mmCIF file of C-alpha atoms in Angstrom:
data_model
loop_
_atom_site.group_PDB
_atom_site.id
_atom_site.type_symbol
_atom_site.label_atom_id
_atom_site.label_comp_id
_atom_site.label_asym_id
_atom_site.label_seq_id
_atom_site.Cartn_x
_atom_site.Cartn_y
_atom_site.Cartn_z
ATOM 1 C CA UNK J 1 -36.066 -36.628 14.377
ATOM 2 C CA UNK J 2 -38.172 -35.453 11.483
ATOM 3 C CA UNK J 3 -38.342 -31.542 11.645
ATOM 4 C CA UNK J 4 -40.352 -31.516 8.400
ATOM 5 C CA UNK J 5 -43.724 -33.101 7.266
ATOM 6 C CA UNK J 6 -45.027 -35.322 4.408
ATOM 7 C CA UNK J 7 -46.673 -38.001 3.381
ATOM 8 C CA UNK J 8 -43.879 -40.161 3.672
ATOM 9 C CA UNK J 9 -43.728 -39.569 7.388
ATOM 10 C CA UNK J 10 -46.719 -37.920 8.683
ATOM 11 C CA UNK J 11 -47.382 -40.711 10.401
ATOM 12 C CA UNK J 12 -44.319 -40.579 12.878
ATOM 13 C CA UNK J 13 -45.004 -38.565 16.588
ATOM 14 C CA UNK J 14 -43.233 -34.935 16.195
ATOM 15 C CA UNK J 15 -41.634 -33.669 19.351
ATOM 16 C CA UNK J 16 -42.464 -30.374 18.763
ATOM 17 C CA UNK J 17 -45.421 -27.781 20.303
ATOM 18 C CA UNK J 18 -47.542 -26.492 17.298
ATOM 19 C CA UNK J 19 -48.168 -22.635 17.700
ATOM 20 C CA UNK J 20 -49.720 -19.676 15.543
ATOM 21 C CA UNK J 21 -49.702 -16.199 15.818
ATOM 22 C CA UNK J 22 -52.644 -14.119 13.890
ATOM 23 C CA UNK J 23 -54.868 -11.567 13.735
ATOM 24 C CA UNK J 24 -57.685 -12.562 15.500
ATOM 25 C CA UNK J 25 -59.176 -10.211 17.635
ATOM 26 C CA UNK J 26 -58.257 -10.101 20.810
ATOM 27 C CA UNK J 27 -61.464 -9.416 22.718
ATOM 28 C CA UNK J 28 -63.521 -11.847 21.411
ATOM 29 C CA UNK J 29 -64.960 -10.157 18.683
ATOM 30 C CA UNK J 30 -65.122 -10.575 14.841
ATOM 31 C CA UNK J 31 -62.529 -7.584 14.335
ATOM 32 C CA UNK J 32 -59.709 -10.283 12.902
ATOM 33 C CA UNK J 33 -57.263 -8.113 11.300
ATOM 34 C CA UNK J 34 -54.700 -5.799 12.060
ATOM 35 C CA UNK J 35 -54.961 -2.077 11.094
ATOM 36 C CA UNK J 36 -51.808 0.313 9.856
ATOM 37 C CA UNK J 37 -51.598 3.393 8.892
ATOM 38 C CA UNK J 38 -50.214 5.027 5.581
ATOM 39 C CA UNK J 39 -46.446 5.031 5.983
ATOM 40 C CA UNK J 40 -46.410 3.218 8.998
ATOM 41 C CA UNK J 41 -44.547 0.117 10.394
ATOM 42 C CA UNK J 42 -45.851 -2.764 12.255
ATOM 43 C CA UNK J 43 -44.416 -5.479 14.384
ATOM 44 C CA UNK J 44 -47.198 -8.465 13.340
ATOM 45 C CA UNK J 45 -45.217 -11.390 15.220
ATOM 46 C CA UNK J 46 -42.253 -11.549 17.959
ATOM 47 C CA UNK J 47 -41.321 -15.134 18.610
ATOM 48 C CA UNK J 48 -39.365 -15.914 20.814
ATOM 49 C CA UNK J 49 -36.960 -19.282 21.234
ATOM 50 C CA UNK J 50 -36.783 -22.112 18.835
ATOM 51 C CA UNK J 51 -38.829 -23.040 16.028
ATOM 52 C CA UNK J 52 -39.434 -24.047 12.245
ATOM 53 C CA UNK J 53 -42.051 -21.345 10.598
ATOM 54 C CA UNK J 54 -43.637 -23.990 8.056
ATOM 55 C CA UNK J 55 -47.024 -21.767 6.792
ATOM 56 C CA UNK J 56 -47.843 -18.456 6.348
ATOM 57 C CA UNK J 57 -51.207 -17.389 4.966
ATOM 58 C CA UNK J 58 -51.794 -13.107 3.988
ATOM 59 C CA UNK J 59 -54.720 -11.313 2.531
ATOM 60 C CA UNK J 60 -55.539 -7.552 2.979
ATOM 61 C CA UNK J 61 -57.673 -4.732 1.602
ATOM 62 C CA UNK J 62 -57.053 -0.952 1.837
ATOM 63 C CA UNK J 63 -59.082 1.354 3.590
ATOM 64 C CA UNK J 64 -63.080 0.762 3.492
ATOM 65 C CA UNK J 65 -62.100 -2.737 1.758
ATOM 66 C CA UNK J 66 -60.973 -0.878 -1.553
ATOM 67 C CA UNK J 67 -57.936 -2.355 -3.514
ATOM 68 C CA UNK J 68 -55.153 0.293 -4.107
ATOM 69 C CA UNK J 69 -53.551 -0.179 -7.481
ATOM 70 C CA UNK J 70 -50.218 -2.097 -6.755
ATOM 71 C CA UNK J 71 -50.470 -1.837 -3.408
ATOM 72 C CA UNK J 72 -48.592 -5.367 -3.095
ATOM 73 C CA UNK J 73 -45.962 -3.561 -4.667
ATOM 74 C CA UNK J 74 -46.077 -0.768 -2.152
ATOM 75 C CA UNK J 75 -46.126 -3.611 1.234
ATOM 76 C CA UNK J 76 -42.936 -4.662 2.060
ATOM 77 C CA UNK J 77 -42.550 -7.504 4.279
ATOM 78 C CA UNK J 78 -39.048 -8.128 6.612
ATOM 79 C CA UNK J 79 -38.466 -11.189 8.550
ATOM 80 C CA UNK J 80 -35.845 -10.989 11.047
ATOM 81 C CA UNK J 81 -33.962 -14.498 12.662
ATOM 82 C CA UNK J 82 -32.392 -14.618 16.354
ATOM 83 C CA UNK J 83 -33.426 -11.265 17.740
ATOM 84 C CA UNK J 84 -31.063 -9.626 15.004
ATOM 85 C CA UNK J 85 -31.537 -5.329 13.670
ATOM 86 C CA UNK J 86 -31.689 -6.308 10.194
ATOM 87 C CA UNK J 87 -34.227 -8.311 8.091
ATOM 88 C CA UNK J 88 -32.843 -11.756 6.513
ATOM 89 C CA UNK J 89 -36.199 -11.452 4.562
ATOM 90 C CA UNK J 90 -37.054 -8.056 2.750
ATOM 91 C CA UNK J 91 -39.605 -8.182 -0.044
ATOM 92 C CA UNK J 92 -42.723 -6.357 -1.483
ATOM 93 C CA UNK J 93 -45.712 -8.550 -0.668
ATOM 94 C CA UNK J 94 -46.997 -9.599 -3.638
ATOM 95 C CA UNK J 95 -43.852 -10.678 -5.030
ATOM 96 C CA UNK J 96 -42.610 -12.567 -1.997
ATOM 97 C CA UNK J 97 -45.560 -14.970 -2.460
ATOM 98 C CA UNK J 98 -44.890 -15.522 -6.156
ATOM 99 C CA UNK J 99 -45.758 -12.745 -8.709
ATOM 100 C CA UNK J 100 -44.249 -9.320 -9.462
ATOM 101 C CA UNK J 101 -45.734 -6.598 -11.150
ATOM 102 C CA UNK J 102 -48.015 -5.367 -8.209
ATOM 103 C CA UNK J 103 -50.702 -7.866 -8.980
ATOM 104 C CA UNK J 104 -52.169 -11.597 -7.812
ATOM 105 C CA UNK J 105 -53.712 -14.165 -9.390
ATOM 106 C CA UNK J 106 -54.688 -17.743 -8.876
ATOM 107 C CA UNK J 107 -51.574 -20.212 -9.191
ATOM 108 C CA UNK J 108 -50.102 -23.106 -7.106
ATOM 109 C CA UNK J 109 -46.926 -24.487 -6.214
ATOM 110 C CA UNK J 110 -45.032 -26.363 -3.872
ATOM 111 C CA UNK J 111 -43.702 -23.685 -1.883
ATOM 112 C CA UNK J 112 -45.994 -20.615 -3.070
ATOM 113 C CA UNK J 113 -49.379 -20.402 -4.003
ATOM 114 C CA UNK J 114 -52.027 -17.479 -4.561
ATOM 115 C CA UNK J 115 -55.495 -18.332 -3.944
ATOM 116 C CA UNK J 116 -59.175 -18.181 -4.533
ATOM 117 C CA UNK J 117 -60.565 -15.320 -4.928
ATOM 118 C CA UNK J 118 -58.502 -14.385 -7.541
ATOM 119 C CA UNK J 119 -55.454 -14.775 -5.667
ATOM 120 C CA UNK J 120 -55.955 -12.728 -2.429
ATOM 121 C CA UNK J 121 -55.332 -15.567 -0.579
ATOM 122 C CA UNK J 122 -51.198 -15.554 -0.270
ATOM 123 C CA UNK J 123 -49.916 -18.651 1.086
ATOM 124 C CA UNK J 124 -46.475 -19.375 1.519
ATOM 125 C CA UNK J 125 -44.816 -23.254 2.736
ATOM 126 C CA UNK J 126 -41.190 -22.497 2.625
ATOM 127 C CA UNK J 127 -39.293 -23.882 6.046
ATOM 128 C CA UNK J 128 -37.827 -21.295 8.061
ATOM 129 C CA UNK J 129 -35.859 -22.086 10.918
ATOM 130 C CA UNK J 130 -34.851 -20.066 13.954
ATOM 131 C CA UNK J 131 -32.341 -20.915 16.931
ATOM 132 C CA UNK J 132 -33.583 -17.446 19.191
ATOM 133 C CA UNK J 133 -36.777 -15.846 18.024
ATOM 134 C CA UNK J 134 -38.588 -14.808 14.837
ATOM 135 C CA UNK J 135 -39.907 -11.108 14.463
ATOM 136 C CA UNK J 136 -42.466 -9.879 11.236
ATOM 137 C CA UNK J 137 -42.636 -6.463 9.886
ATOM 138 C CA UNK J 138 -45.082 -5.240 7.886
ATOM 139 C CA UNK J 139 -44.458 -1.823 6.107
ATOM 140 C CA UNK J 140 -47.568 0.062 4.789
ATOM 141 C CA UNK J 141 -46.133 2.420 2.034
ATOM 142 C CA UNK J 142 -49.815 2.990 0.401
ATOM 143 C CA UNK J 143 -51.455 6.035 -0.099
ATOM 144 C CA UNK J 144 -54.825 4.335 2.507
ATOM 145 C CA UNK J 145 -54.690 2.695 5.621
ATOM 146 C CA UNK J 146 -53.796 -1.268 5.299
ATOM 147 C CA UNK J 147 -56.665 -4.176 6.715
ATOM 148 C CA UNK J 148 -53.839 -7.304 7.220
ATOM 149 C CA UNK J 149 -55.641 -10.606 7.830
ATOM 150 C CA UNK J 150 -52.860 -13.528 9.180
ATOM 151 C CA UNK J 151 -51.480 -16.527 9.870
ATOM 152 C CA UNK J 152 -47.894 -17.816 11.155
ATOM 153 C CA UNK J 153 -47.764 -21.282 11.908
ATOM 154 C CA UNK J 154 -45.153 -22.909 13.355
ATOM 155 C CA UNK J 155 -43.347 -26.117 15.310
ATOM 156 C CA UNK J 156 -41.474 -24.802 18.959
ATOM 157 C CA UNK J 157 -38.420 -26.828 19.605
ATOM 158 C CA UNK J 158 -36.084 -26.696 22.690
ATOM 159 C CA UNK J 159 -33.136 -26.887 20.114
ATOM 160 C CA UNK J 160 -32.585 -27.624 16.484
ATOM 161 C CA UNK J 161 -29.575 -28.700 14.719
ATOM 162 C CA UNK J 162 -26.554 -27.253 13.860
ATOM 163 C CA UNK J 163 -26.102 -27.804 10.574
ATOM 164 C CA UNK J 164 -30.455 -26.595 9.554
ATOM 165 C CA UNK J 165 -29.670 -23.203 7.762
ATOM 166 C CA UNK J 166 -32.057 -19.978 8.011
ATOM 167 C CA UNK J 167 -34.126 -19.147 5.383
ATOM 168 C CA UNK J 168 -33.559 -15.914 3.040
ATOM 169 C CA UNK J 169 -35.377 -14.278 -0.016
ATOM 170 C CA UNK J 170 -33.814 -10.778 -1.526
ATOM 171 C CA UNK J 171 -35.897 -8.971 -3.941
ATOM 172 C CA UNK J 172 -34.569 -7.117 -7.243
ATOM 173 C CA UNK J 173 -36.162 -5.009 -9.900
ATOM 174 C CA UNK J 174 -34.603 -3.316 -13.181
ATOM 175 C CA UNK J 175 -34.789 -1.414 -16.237
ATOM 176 C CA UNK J 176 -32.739 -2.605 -18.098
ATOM 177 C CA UNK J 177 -30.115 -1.019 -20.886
ATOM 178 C CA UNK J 178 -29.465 -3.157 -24.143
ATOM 179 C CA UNK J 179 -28.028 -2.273 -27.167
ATOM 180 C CA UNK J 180 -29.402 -0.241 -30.063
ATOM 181 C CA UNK J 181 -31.301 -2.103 -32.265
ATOM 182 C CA UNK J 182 -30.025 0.338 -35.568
ATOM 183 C CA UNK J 183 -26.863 -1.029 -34.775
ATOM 184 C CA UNK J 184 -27.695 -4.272 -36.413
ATOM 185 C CA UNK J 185 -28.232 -5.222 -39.451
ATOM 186 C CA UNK J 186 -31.684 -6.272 -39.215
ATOM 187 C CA UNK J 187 -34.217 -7.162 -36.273
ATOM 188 C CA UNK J 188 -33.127 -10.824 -36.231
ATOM 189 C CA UNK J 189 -29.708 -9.951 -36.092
ATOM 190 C CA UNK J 190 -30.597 -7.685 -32.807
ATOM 191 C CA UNK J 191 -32.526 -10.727 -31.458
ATOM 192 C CA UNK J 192 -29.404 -13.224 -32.244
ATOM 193 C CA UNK J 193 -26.499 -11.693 -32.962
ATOM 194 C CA UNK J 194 -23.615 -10.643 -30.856
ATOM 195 C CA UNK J 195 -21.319 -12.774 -28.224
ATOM 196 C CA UNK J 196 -22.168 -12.946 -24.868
ATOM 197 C CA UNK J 197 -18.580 -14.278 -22.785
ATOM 198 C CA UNK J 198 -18.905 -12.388 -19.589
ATOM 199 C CA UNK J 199 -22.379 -12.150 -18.437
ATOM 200 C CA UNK J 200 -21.437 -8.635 -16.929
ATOM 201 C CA UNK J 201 -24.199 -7.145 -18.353
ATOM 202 C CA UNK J 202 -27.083 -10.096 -17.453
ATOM 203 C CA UNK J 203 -29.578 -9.046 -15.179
ATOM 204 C CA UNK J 204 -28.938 -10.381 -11.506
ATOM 205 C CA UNK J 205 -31.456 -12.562 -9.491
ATOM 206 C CA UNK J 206 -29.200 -12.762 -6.777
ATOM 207 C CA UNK J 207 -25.800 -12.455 -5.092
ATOM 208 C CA UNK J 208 -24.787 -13.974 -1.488
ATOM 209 C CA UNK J 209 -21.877 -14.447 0.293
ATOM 210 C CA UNK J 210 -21.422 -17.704 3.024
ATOM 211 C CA UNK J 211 -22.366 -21.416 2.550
ATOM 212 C CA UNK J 212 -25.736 -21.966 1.224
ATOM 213 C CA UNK J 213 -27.997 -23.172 -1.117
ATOM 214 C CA UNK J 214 -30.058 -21.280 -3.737
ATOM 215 C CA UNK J 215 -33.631 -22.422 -3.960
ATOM 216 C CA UNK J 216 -35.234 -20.628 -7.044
ATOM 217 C CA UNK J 217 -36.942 -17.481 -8.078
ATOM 218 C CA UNK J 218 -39.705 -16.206 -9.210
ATOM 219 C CA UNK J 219 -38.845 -14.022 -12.656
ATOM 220 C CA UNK J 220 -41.200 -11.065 -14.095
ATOM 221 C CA UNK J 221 -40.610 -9.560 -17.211
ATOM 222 C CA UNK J 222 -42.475 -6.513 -18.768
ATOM 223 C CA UNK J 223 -42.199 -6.447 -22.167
ATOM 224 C CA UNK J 224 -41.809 -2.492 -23.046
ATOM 225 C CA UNK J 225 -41.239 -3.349 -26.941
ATOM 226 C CA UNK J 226 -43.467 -1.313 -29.308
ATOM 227 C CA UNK J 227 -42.104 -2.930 -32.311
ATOM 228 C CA UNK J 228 -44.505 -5.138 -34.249
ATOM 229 C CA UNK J 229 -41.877 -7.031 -35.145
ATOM 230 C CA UNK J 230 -41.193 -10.987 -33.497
ATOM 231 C CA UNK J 231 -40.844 -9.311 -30.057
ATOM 232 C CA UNK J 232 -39.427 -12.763 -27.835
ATOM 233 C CA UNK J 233 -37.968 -11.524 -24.850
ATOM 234 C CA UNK J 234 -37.115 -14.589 -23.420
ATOM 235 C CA UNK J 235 -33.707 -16.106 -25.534
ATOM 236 C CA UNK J 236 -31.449 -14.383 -22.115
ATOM 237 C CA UNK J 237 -29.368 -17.881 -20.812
ATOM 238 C CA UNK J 238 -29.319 -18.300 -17.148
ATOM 239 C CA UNK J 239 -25.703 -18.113 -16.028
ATOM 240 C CA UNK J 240 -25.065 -19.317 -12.319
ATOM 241 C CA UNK J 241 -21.405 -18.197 -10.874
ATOM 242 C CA UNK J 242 -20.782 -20.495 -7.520
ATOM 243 C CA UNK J 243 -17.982 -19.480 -5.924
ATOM 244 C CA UNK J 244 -16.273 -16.915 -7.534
ATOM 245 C CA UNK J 245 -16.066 -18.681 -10.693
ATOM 246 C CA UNK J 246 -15.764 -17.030 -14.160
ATOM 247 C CA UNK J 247 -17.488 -16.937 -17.607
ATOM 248 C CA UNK J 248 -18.570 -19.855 -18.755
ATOM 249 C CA UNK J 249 -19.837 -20.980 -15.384
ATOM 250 C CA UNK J 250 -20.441 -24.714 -14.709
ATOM 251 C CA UNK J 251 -24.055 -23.762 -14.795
ATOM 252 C CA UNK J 252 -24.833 -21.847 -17.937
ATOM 253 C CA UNK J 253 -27.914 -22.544 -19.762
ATOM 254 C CA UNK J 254 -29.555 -22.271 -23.321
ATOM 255 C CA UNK J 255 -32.435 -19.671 -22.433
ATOM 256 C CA UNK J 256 -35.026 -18.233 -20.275
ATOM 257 C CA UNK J 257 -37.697 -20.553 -20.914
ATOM 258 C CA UNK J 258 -35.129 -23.395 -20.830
ATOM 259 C CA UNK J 259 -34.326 -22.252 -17.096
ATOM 260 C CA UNK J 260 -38.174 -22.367 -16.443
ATOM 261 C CA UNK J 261 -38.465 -25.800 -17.751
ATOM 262 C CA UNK J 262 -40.358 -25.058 -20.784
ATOM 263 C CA UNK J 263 -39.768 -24.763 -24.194
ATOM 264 C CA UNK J 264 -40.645 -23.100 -27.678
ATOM 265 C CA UNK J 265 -41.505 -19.520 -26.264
ATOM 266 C CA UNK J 266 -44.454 -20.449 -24.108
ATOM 267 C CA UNK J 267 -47.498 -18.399 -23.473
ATOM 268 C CA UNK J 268 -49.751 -21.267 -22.257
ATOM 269 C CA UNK J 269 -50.216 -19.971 -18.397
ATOM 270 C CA UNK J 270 -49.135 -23.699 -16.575
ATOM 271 C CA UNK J 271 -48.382 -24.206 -12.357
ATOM 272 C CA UNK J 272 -46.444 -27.401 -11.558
ATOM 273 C CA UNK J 273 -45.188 -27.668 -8.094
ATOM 274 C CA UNK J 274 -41.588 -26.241 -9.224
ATOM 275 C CA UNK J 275 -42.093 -24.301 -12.426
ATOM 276 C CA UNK J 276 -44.360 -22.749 -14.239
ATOM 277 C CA UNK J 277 -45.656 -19.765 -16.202
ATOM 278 C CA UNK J 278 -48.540 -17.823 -13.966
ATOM 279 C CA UNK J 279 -48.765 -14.884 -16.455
ATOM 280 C CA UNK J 280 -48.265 -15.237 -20.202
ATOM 281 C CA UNK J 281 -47.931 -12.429 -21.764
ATOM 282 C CA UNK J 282 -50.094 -10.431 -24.645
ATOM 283 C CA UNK J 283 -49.924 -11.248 -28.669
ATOM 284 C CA UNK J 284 -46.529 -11.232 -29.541
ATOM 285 C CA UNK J 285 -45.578 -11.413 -25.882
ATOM 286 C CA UNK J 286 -46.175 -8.139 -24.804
ATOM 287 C CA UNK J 287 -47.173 -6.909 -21.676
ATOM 288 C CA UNK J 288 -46.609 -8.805 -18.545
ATOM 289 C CA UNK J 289 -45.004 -12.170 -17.992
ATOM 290 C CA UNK J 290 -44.532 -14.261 -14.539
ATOM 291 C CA UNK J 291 -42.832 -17.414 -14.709
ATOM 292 C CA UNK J 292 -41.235 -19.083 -11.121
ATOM 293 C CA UNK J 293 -38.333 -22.285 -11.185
ATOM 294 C CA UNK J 294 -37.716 -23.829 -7.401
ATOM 295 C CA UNK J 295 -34.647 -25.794 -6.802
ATOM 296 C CA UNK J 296 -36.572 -27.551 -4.271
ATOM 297 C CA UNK J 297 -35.154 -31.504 -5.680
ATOM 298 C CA UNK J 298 -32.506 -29.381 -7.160
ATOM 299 C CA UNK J 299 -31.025 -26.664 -4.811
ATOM 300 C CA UNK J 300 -27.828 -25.171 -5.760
ATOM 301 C CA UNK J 301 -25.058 -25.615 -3.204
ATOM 302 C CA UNK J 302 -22.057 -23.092 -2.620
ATOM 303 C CA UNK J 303 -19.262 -22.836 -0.096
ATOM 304 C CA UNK J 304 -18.242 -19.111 -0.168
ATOM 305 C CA UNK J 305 -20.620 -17.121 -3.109
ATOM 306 C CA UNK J 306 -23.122 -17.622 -5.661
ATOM 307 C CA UNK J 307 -24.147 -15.249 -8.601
ATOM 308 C CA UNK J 308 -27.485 -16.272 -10.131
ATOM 309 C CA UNK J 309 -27.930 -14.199 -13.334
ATOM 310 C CA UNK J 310 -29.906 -14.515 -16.668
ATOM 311 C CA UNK J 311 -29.394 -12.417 -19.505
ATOM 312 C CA UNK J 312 -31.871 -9.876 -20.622
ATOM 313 C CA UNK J 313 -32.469 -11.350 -24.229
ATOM 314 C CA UNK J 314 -29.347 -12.599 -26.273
ATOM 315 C CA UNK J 315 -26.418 -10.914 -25.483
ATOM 316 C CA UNK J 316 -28.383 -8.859 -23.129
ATOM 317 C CA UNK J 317 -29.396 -7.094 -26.491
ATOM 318 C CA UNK J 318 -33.077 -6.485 -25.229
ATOM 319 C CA UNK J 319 -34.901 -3.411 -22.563
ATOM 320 C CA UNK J 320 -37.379 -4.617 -20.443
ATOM 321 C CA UNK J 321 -38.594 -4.380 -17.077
ATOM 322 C CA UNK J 322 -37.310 -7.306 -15.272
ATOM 323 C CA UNK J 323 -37.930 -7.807 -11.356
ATOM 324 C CA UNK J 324 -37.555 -11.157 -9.281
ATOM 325 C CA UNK J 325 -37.658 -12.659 -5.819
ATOM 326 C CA UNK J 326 -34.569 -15.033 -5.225
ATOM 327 C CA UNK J 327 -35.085 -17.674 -2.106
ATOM 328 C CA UNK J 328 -32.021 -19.376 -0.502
ATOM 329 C CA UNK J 329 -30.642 -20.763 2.644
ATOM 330 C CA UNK J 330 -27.692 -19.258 4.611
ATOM 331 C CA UNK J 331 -25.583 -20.757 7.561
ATOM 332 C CA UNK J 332 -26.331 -17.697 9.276
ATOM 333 C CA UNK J 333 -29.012 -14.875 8.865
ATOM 334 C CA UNK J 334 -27.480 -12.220 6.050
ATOM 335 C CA UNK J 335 -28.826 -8.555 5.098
ATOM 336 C CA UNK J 336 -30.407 -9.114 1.536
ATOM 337 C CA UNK J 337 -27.473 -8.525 -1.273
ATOM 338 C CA UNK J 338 -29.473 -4.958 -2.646
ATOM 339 C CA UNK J 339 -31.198 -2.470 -0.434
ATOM 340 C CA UNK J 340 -34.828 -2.149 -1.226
ATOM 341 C CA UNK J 341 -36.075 0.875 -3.494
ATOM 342 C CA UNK J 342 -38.181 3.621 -3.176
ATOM 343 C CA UNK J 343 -42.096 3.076 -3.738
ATOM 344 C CA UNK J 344 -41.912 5.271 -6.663
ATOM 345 C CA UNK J 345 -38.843 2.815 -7.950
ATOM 346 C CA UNK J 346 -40.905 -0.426 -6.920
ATOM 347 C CA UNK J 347 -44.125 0.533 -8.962
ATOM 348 C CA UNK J 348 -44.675 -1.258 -12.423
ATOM 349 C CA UNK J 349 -43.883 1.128 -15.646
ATOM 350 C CA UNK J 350 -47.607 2.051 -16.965
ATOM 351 C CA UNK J 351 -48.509 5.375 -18.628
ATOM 352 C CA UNK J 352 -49.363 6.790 -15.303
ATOM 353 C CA UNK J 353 -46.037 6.392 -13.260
ATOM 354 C CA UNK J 354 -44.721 7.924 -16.600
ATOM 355 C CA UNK J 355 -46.867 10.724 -16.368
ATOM 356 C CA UNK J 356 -45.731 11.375 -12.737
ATOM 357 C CA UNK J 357 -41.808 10.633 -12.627
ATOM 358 C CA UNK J 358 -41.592 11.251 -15.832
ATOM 359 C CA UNK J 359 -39.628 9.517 -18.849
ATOM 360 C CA UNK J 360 -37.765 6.252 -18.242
ATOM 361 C CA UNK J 361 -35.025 6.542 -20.388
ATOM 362 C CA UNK J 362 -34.538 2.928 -21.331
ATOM 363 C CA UNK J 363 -38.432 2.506 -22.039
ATOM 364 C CA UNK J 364 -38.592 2.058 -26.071
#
């Protein structure tokens, strides 16, 4: 049976009941969207049995349709699998549909894509499977009330298979610590220099335990450099650990652009179906930088573990803002690997979140 869609087989009968839940309104009317409160919780979809979640379409507004600054910073979205207490899915908004730093903007991929106007429209295509029921939680952790339009569509089975694995995405965000650049003997020594044969300090995209497969991530980095000097932050190798392996792992790569599929220090903003750079960064890449990579032809299979990290400019010599939404398949619904952070510790470093939590001690 063909779970699944395509081109190559759309033309074969499914035996499967198409559903949708959304936020119509329910009497009729043209009220289509759900209302929550600051600092409230809502339940926006109980499913129950079996089923293959295939779309899922977001916008919203705050309060009298005014945007909150980083408000998709401050929603956090859980999905739960098989009537279970904890979310297999547990991501701020924004960056669960493809781009960090609290913001949206037009881009398309296979599995993700942000939509006209200006990327309000979120649309996710991922396959998620459930054996007992599906729930969706939306958390409102803005300052104004929330205005959720939605869609969930999805195929009803009696059954599915055994071995069709549940869908998971973990979400991660830090500031990180390199070394002094004084230390050096020049600036191209601190962007080169030094031997990196441990990745202990690399920034982490992900850790699971079980038998899976690691689909991708999107990767933002904010560039908090204020030297004028050839400010690159991307020369940090991806280093994948499967299975408790150790430095060098069999997947180790050559940098971050490499990982991305691209090459010579992009800033050209570019959307293919599995890679691409939405956001590319100021003169001298500064600023604000978005770039995704989907093992979608290319997942990355593991038994027992898997440690998907990158390192945070060579030798982890660099300090930057780094956040990222890892997506991967488990044989059974998992908590994510990292609990989620406080609002304040979600919201992107600008001169006002300085001004109110004061100084970030790793911020140049």
């Amino acid at each position: 049976m063909d779970y699944l869609s395509s081109l190559n087989n759309i033309m074969f009968r499914k035996e499967s009941k198409r559903k949708r839940v959304s936020s119509y309104d329910r009497t009729g009317g043209n009220d289509d969207r759900y209302y929550i409160e600051p600092n409230k919780k809502m339940v926006i979809a109980d499913i129950k049995g079996a089923g293959i979640i295939n779309h899922i379409w977001m916008t919203h507004q705050n309060g009298d349709f005014i945007e909150e600054k980083y408000s998709l910073r401050k929603i956090i979205l859980r999905i739960y699998w098989d009537n279970l207490d904890y979310p297999s899915v547990e991501v701020p908004l924004g960056d669960f549909f493809g781009m960090g730093h609290g913001i949206c903007k037009n881009f398309v991929s296979a599995p993700l894509q942000m939509s006209p106007q200006d990327g309000k429209a979120l649309n996710s295509w991922w396959p998620m499977p459930f054996r007992k029921g599906a729930k969706f939680e939306i958390e409102n952790q803005c300052d104004l009330r929330l205005i959720l339009y939605f869609y969930i569509d999805y195929d009803e089975y009696e059954s599915l298979p055994n071995d069709m694995m549940y869908f998971h995405a973990a979400w991660n965000r830090e500031l990180t610590i390199g070394h002094d650049e004084s230390k050096f003997k020049d600036h191209n020594d601190w962007c080169f220099g030094g031997n990196n044969v441990t990745g202990d300090e690399n920034y982490t995209i992900l850790e699971a335990k079980g038998k899976g497969h690691y689909c991708g991530c999107n990767y933002n980095i904010h560039n908090l450099n204020t030297s004028n000097l050839w400010d690159w932050p991307g020369e940090g190798d991806d280093m994948i650990f499967v299975d408790g392996e150790h430095w060098p792992p069999n997947i180790h790569g050559t940098g971050t652009e490499d990982y991305v599929n691209m090459a010579w220090c992009p800033t050209q903003e570019y959307n293919a179906p599995y890679h691409g750079l939405i956001l590319g960064g100021d003169d001298n890449w500064k600023g604000k930088i978005t770039y995704y990579r989907y093992h979608i032809q290319d997942p990355i299979n593991f038994d027992k573990s898997i440690k998907v990290t990158i390192e945070h400019g060579h030798n982890n010599n660099r300090s930057d803002d780094l956040s990222s939404t890892a997506y991967y398949y488990l044989d059974s619904p998992s908590r994510p690997w990292k609990k989620m952070l406080k609002k304040e510790e979600r919201l992107p470093v600008d001169e006002e979140l300085l001004s109110r939590f004061g100084k970030i001690e790793n911020v140049k």
